[in-house]
Coordinates of C-alpha atoms and ligand atoms in Angstrom, one line a residue:
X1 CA -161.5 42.3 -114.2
X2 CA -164.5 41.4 -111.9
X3 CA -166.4 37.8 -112.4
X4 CA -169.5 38.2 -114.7
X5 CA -172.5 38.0 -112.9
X6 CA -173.2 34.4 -113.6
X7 CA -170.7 33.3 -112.3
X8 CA -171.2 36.0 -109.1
X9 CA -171.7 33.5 -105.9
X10 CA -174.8 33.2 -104.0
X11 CA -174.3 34.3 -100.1
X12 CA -175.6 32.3 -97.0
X13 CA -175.1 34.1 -94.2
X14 CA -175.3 32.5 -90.8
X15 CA -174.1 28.9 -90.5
X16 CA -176.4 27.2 -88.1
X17 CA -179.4 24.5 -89.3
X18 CA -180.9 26.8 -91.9
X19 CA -177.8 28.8 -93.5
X20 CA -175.9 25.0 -94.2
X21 CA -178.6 23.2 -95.5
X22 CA -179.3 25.8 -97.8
X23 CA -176.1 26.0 -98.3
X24 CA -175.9 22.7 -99.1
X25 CA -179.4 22.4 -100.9
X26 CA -178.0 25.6 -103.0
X27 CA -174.8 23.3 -104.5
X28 CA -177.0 20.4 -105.5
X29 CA -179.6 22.4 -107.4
X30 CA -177.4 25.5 -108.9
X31 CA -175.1 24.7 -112.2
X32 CA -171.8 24.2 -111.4
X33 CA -170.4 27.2 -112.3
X34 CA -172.0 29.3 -109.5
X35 CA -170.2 28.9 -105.7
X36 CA -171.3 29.2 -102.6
X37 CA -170.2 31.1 -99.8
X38 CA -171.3 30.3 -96.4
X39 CA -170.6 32.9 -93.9
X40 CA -170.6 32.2 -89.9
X41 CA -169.6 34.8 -87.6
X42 CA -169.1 32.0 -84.4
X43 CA -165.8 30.0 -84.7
X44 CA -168.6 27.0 -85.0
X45 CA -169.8 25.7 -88.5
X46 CA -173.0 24.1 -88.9
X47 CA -174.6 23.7 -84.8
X48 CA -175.7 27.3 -84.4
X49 CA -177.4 28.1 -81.1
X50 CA -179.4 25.0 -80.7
X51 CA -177.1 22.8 -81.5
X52 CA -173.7 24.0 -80.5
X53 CA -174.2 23.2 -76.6
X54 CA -172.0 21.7 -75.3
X55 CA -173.7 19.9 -72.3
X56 CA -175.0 16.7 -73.4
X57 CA -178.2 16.8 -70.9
X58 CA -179.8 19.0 -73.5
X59 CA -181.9 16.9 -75.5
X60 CA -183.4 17.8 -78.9
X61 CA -187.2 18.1 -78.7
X62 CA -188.1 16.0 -81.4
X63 CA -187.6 12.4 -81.4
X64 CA -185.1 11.4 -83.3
X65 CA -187.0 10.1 -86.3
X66 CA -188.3 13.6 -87.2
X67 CA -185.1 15.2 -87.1
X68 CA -183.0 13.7 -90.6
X69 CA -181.4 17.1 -92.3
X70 CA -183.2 15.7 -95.8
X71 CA -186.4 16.0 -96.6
X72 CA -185.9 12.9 -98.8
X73 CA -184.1 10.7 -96.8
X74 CA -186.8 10.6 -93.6
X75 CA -183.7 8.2 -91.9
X76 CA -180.8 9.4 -92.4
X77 CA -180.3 11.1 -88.9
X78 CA -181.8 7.5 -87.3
X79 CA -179.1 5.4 -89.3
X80 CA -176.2 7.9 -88.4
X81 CA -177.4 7.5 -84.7
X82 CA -177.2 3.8 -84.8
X83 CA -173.8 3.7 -86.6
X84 CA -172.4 6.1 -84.2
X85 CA -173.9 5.0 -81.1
X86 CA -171.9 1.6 -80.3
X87 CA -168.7 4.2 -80.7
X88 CA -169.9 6.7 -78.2
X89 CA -167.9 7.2 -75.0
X90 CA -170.0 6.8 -71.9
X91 CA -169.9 10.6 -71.0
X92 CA -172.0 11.0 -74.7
X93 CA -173.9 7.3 -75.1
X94 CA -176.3 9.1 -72.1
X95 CA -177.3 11.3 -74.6
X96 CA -179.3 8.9 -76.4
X97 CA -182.3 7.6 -74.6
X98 CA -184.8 5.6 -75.5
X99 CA -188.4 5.8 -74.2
X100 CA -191.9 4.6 -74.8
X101 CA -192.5 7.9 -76.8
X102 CA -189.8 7.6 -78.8
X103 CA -185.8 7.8 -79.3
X104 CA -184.4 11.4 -78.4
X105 CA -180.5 12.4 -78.4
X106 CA -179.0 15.2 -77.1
X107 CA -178.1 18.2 -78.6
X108 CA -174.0 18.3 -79.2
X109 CA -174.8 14.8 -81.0
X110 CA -177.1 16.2 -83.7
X111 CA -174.6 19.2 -83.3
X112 CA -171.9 16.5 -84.5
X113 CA -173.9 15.0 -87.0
X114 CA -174.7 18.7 -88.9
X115 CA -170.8 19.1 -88.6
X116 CA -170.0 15.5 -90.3
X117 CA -172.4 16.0 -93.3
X118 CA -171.0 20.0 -94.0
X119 CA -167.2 18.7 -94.2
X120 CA -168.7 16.0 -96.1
X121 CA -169.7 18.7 -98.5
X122 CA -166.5 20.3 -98.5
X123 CA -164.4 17.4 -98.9
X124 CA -166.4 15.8 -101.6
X125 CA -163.8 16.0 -104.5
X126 CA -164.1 17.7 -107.4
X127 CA -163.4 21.8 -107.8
X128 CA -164.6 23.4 -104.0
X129 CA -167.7 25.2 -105.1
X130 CA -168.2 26.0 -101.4
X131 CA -166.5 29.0 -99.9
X132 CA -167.2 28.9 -95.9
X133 CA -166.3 32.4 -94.7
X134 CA -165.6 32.8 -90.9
X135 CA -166.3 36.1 -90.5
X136 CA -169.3 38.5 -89.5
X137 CA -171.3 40.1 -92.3
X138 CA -171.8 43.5 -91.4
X139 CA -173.6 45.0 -94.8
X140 CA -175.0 44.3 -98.5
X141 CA -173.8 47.0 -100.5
X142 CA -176.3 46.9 -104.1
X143 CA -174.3 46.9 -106.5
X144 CA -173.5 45.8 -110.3
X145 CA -175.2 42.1 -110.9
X146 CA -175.8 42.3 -106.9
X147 CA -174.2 43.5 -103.4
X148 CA -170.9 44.2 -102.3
X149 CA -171.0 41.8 -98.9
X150 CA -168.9 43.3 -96.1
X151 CA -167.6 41.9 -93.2
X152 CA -166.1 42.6 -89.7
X153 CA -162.9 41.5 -90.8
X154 CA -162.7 44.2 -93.9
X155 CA -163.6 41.8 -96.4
X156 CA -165.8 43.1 -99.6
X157 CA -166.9 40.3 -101.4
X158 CA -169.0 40.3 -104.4
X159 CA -172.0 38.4 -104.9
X160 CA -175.1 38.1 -106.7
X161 CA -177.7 37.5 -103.8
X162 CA -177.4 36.2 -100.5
X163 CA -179.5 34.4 -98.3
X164 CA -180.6 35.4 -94.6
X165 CA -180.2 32.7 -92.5
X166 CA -179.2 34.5 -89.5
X167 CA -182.0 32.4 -87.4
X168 CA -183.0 33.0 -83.4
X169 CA -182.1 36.8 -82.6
X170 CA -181.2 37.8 -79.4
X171 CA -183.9 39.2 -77.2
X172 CA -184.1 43.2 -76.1
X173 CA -181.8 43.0 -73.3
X174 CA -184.8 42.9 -70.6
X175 CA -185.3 42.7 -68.0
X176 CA -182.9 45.9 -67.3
X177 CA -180.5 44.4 -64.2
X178 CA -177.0 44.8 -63.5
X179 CA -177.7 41.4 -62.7
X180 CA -178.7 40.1 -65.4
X181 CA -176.9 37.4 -67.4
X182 CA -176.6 35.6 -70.7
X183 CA -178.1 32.4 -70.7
X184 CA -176.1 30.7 -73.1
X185 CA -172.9 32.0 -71.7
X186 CA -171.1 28.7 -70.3
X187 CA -169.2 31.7 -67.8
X188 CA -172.5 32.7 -66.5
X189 CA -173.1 29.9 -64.4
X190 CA -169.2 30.0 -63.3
X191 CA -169.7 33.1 -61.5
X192 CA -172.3 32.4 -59.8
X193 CA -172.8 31.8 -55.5
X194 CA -173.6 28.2 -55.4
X195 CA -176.5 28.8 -52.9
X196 CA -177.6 32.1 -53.7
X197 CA -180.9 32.0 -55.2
X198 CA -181.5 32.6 -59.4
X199 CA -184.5 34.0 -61.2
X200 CA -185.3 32.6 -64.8
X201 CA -187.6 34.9 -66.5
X202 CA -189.6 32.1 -68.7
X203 CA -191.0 28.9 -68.2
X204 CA -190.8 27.3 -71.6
X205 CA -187.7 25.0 -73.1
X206 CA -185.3 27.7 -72.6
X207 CA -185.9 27.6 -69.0
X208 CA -185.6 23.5 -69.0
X209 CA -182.0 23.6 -70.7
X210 CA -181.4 26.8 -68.1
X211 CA -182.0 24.5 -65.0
X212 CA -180.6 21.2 -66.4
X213 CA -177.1 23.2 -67.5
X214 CA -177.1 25.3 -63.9
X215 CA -177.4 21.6 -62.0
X216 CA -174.5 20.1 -64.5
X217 CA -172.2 22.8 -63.3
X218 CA -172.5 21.8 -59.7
X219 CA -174.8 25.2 -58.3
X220 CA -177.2 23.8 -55.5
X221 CA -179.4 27.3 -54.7
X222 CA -182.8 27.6 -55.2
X223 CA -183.8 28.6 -58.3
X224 CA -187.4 30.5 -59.8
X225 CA -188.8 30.4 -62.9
X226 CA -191.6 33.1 -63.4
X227 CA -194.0 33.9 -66.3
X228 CA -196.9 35.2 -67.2
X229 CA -199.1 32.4 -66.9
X230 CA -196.6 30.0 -65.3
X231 CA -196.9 27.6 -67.4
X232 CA -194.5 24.5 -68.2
X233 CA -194.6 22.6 -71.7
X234 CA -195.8 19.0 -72.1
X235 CA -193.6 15.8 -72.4
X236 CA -194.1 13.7 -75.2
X237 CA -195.8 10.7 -74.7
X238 CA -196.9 7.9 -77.3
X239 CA -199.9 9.3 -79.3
X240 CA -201.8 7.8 -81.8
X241 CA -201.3 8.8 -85.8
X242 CA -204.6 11.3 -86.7
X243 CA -205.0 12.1 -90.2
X244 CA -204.7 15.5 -91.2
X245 CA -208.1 17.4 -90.6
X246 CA -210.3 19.0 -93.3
X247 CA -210.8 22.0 -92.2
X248 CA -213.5 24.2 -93.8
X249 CA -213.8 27.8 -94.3
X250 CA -216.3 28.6 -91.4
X251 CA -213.5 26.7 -88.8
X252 CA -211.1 29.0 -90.1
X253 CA -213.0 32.3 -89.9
X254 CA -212.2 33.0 -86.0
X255 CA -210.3 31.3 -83.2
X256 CA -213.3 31.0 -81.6
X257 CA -214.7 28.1 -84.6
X258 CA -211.0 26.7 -84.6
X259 CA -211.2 25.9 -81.1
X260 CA -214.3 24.4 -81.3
X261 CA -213.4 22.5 -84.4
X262 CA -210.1 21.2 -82.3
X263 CA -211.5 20.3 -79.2
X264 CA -214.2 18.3 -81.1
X265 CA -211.9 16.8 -82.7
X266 CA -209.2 15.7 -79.4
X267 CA -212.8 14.5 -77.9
X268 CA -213.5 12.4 -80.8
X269 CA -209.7 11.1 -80.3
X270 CA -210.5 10.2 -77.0
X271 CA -208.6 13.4 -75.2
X272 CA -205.5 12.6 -77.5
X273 CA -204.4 15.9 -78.0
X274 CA -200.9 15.2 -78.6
X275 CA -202.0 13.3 -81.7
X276 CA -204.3 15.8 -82.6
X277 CA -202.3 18.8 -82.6
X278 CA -199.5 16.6 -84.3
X279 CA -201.8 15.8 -87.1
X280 CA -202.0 20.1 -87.6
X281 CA -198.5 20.3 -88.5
X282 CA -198.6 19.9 -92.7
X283 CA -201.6 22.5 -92.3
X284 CA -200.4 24.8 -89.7
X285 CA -199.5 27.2 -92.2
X286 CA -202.4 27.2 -94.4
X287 CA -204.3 27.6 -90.9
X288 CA -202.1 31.1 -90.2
X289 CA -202.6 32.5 -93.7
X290 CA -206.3 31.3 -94.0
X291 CA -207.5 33.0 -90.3
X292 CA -208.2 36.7 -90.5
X293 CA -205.3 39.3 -89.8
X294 CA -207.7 40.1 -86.2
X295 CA -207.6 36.7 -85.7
X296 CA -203.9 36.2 -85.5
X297 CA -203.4 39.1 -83.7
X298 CA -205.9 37.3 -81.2
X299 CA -204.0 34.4 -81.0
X300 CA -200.7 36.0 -80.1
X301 CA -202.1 38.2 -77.7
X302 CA -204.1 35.2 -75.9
X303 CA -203.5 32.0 -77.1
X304 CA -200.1 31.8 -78.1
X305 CA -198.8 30.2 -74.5
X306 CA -201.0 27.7 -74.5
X307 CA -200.4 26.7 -78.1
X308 CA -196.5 26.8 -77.2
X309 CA -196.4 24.0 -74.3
X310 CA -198.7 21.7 -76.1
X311 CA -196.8 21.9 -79.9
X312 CA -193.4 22.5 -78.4
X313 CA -193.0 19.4 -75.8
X314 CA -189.8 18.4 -73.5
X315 CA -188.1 15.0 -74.4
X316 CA -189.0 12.8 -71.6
X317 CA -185.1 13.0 -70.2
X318 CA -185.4 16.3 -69.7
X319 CA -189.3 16.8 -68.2
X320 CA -188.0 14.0 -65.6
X321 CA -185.4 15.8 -64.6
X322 CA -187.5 19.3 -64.1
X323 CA -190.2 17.2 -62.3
X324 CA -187.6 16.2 -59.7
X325 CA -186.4 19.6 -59.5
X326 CA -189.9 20.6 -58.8
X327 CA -190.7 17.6 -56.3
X328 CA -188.0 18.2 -54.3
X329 CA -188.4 22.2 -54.0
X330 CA -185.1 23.5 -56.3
X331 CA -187.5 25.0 -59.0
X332 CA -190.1 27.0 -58.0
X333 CA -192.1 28.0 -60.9
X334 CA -194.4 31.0 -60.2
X335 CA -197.2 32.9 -62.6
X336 CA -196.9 36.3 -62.7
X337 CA -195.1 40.5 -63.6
X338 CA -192.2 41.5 -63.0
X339 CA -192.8 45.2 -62.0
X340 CA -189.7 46.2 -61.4
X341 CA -185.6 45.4 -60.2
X342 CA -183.9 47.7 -57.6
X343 CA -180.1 46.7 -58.5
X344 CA -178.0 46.5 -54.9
X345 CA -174.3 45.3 -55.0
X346 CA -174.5 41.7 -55.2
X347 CA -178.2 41.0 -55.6
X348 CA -181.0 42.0 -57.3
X349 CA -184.5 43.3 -55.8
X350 CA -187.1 41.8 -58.0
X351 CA -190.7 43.0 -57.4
X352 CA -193.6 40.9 -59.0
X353 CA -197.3 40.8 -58.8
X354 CA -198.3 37.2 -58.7
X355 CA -201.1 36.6 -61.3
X356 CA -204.3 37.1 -59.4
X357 CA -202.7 38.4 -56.7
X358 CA -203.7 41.9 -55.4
X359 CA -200.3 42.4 -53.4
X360 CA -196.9 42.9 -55.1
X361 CA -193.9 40.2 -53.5
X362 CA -190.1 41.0 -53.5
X363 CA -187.7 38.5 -54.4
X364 CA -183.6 38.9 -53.8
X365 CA -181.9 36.9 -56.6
X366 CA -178.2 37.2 -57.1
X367 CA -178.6 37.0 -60.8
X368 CA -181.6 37.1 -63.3
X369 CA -181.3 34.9 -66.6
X370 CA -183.6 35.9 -69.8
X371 CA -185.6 32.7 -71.5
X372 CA -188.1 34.4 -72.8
X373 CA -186.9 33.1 -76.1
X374 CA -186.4 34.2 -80.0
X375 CA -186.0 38.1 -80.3
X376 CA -188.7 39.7 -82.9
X377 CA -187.1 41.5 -86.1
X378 CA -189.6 44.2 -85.8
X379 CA -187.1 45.6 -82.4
X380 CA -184.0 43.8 -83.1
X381 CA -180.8 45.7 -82.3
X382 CA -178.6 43.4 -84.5
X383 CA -176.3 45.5 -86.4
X384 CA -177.0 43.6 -90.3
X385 CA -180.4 43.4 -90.1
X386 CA -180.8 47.1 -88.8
X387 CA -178.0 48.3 -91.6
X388 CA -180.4 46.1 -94.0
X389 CA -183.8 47.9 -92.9
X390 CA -182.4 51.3 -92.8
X391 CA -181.0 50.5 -96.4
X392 CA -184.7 50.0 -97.7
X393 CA -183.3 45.8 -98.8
X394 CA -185.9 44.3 -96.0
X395 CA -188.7 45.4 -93.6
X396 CA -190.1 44.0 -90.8
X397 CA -193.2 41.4 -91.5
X398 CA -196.3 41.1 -89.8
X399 CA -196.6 41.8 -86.1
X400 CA -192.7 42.5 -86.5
X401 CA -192.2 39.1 -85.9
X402 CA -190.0 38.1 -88.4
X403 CA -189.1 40.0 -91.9
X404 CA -191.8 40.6 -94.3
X405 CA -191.4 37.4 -97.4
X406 CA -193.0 36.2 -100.0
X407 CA -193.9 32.7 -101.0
X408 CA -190.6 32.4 -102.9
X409 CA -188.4 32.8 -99.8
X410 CA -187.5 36.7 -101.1
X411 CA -187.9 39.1 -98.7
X412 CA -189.6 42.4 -99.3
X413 CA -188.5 46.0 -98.9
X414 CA -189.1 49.6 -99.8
X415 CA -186.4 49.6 -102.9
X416 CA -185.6 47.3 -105.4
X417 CA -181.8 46.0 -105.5
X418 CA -180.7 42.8 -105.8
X419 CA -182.1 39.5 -104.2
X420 CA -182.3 38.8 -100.6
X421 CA -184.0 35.8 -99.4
X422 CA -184.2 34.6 -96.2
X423 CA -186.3 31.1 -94.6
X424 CA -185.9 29.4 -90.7
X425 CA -186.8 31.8 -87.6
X426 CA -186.7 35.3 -89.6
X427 CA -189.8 33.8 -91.8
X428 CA -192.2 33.6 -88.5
X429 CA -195.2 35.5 -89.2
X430 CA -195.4 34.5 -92.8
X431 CA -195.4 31.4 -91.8
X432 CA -196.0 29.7 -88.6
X433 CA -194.1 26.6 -88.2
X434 CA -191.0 27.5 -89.4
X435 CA -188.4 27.2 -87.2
X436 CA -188.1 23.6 -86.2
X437 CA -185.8 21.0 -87.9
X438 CA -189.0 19.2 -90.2
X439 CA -189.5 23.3 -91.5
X440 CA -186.5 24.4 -92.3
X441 CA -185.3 21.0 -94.5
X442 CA -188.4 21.6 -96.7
X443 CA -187.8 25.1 -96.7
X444 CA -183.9 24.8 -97.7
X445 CA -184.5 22.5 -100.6
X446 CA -187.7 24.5 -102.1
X447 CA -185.8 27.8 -101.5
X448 CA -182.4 26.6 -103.6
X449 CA -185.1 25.0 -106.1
X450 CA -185.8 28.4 -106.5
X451 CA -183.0 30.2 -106.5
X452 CA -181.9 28.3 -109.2
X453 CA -184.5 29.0 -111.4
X454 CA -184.6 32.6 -110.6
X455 CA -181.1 32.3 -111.7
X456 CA -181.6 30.3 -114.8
X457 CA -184.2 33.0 -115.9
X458 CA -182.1 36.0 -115.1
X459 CA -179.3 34.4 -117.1
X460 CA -181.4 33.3 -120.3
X461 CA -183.3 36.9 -119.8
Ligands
FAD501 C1 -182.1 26.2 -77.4 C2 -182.8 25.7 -78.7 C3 -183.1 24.4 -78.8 C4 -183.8 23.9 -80.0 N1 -184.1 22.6 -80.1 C5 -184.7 22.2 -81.2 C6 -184.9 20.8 -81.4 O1 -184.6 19.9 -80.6 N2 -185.5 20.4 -82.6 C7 -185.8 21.3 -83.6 O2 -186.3 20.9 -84.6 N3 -185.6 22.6 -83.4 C8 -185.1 23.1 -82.3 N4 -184.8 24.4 -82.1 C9 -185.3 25.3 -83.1 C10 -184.1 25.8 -83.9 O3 -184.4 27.2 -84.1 C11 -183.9 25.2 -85.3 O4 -183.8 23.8 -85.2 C12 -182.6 25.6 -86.0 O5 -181.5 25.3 -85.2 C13 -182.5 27.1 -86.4 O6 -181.3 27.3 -87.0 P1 -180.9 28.7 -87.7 O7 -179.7 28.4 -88.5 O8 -182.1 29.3 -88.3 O9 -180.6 29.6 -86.5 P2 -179.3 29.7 -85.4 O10 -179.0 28.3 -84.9 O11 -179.6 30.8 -84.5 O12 -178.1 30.0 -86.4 C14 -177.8 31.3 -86.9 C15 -176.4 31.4 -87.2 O13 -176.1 32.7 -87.8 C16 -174.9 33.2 -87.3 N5 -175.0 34.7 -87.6 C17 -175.9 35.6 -87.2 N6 -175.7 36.8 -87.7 C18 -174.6 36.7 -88.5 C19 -173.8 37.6 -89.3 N7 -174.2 38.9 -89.3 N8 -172.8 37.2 -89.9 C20 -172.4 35.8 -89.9 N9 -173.0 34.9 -89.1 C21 -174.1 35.3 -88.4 C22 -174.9 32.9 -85.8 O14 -173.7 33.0 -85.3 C23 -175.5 31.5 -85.9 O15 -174.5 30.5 -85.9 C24 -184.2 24.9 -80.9 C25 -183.9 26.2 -80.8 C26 -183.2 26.6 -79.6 C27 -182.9 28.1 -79.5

């Protein structure tokens, strides 16, 4: 006999920042007859992409004191740092540092400190309401009281809704090289000459880790970072608390009045846009959903880079380290389009058009590494989320961006079936600032809050 649907789990699946927090939200606020299953294709549990590095010269991007996993508990990733720190063996204490803007610690630490509070979870006594599935998820079958969840492995599991927390998708596969390798791939950078040049297409954080993780590994050549408008994000720096600006309807009817409205406002400050822009972040998201549909469009087409480097800033570690690369002629970082690659036997042709240039360059690379960041749903190629589109379960969201959601974390499609929800990266363009750290922990707890009353409803109903 099958379970009865209340007692069906509720599926997370992808076990990076977003699927084990709401994963972990999920058992607090759902009664204690429901399990969990948290399902994570990687052999890794908890770190996902941002946080399972291994090279501890990649520093988170927030200070430390924005980056606790509980929205509640504002210190609780300060007070792990501190008990771990005096533990640390030289090789990791250099990935805290502390500077006038702040504490910031590398990556694998917070990596370490997402793994500690997940087995925490699991070993916390009592009956284990928390199934953790290491497998891929491949489809959601609707079914009776929700989906059949298959995996790679053959598994069909039933459950009675799961949760899409499958976060940063991988880009398109451009630029189209022979050449071309995966950034993240630790084996990448093995393979390479060590003073053949490299081309990194993107200037923004990606590139940063890129550079810092090529030097690690011991390659000297020159490297080039190219994008459109070669620009480089900001360092933090101490800035001044704003308060959070009233913003009327006629600043939010175009770009054009925000602006205005935000360099009045940095003036005012005394040119302290970091603290200005900082003071944005609780109303980021009422500022996307208030500006017109034209508008947003506007400000991806033309704004968008500019608002990237100044909200999404290098830990001072890290911008050091690219302005010596810079100094010193390593990193060249040019503006400009690539037009196209000619693909020879060990190198790669690359011809650009410098921005504002009127004559096209050529640039041999031996290898050509992609940083142009998150993938958009709207042209992803991964094999769920396709399978899930073509079933009718989700759809694509505006500007393809991310999946098309509702306020209550379910995502929408063209048929009704069971629920699917989703929150982190595959919520951007419903919401804007969704895919950092201070999001997501909001986002897990409100999403289990309601969860478990959808739950409770359907159950009473
Ligand atoms: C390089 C990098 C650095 C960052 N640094 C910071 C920072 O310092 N501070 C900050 O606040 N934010 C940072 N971010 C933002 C980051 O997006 C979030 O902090 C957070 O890590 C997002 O987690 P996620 O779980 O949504 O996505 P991911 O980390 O991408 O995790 C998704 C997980 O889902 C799994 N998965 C995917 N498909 C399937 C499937 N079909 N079946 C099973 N498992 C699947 C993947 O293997 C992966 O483990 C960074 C992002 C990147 C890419």
């Amino acid at each position: 006999m099958g379970a009865s649907p209340s007692a069906l789990p509720i599926a997370v699946i992808g076990a990076g920042f977003s699927g084990t927090m709401a994963a972990i939200q999920l058992l607090e606020t759902l009664p204690r007859g429901r399990p969990v299953l948290l399902c994570e294709r990687s052999e890794s549990f908890a770190r996902g992409l941002a946080y399972g590095t291994g090279d501890f010269g990649h520093f988170l991007n927030l200070r430390a004191a924005n980056m606790s996993a509980f929205p509640d508990r504002p210190r609780h990733f300060e007070d792990w740092l501190a008990r771990n720190a005096p533990s640390l063996p030289p090789e990791e204490a250099v990935g805290i540092r502390v500077t006038p803007a702040g504490t910031f610690a590398s990556r694998p630490l917070y990596g370490r400190y997402l793994s500690e509070i997940l087995t925490e979870t699991v070993t916390n006594g009592g009956p284990p309401r928390l199934r953790l599935v290491n497998d891929g998820v491949t489809d959601l079958v609707p079914s009776a009281g929700g989906f059949s969840l298959r995996t790679e492995g053959g598994l069909g599991l039933p459950v009675a809704g799961a949760v899409l927390a499958m976060g940063n998708l991988a880009g398109t596969g451009e630029p189209h090289s022979r050449h071309r390798a995966d950034i993240w791939a630790p084996e990448t950078i093995g393979r390479l000459q060590p003073d053949q040049p490299v081309l990194i297409v993107g200037t923004g954080l990606t590139m940063i880790d890129a550079v810092i993780s090529l030097r690690r590994r011991g390659f000297g050549g020159p490297i080039v970072a190219l994008s459109r408008r070669g620009l480089l994000p900001n360092t933090h720096a101490p800035a001044a608390a704003h308060p959070v600006p009233n913003l009327t309807a006629t600043d939010l009817s175009s770009l054009v009045t925000l602006s205005r409205r935000l360099h009045a406002s940095a003036r005012a400050a005394g040119g302290d846009w970091r603290g200005v822009i900082d003071a944005l972040r609780p109303v980021t998201d009422f500022i996307w959903r208030s500006l017109p549909q034209s508008e947003r469009g506007r400000f991806l087409r033309h704004l968008r880079p500019f608002w990237d480097v100044h909200r999404h800033r290098s830990a001072p570690p890290a911008a050091d380290a690219i302005d010596r690369e810079i100094a010193d002629g390593r990193l060249t970082v040019r503006a400009g389009r690539i037009l196209s690659i000619a693909d020879e036997a060990t190198q790669a042709v690359v011809t650009l058009r410098p921005r504002g240039a009127a004559e096209p360059e050529r640039l041999a690379v031996q290898c050509i590494l992609d940083a142009t960041g998150i993938g958009r749903v709207g042209e992803t190629t991964d094999p769920l989320l396709r399978r899930l589109i073509d079933r009718g379960l989700v759809r694509p969201g505006a500007f393809g961006l991310g999946l098309d959601v509702g306020a209550d974390f379910r995502a929408r499609g063209q048929r009704q079936a069971g629920p699917v929800w989703t929150l982190g990266p595959l919520m951007r363009g419903a919401l804007w600032e969704c895919i950092a750290v201070p999001d997501i922990r909001n986002q897990a707890a409100d999403l289990a809050a309601g969860i478990a009353a959808e739950m409770a409803r359907a159950e009473a109903a």
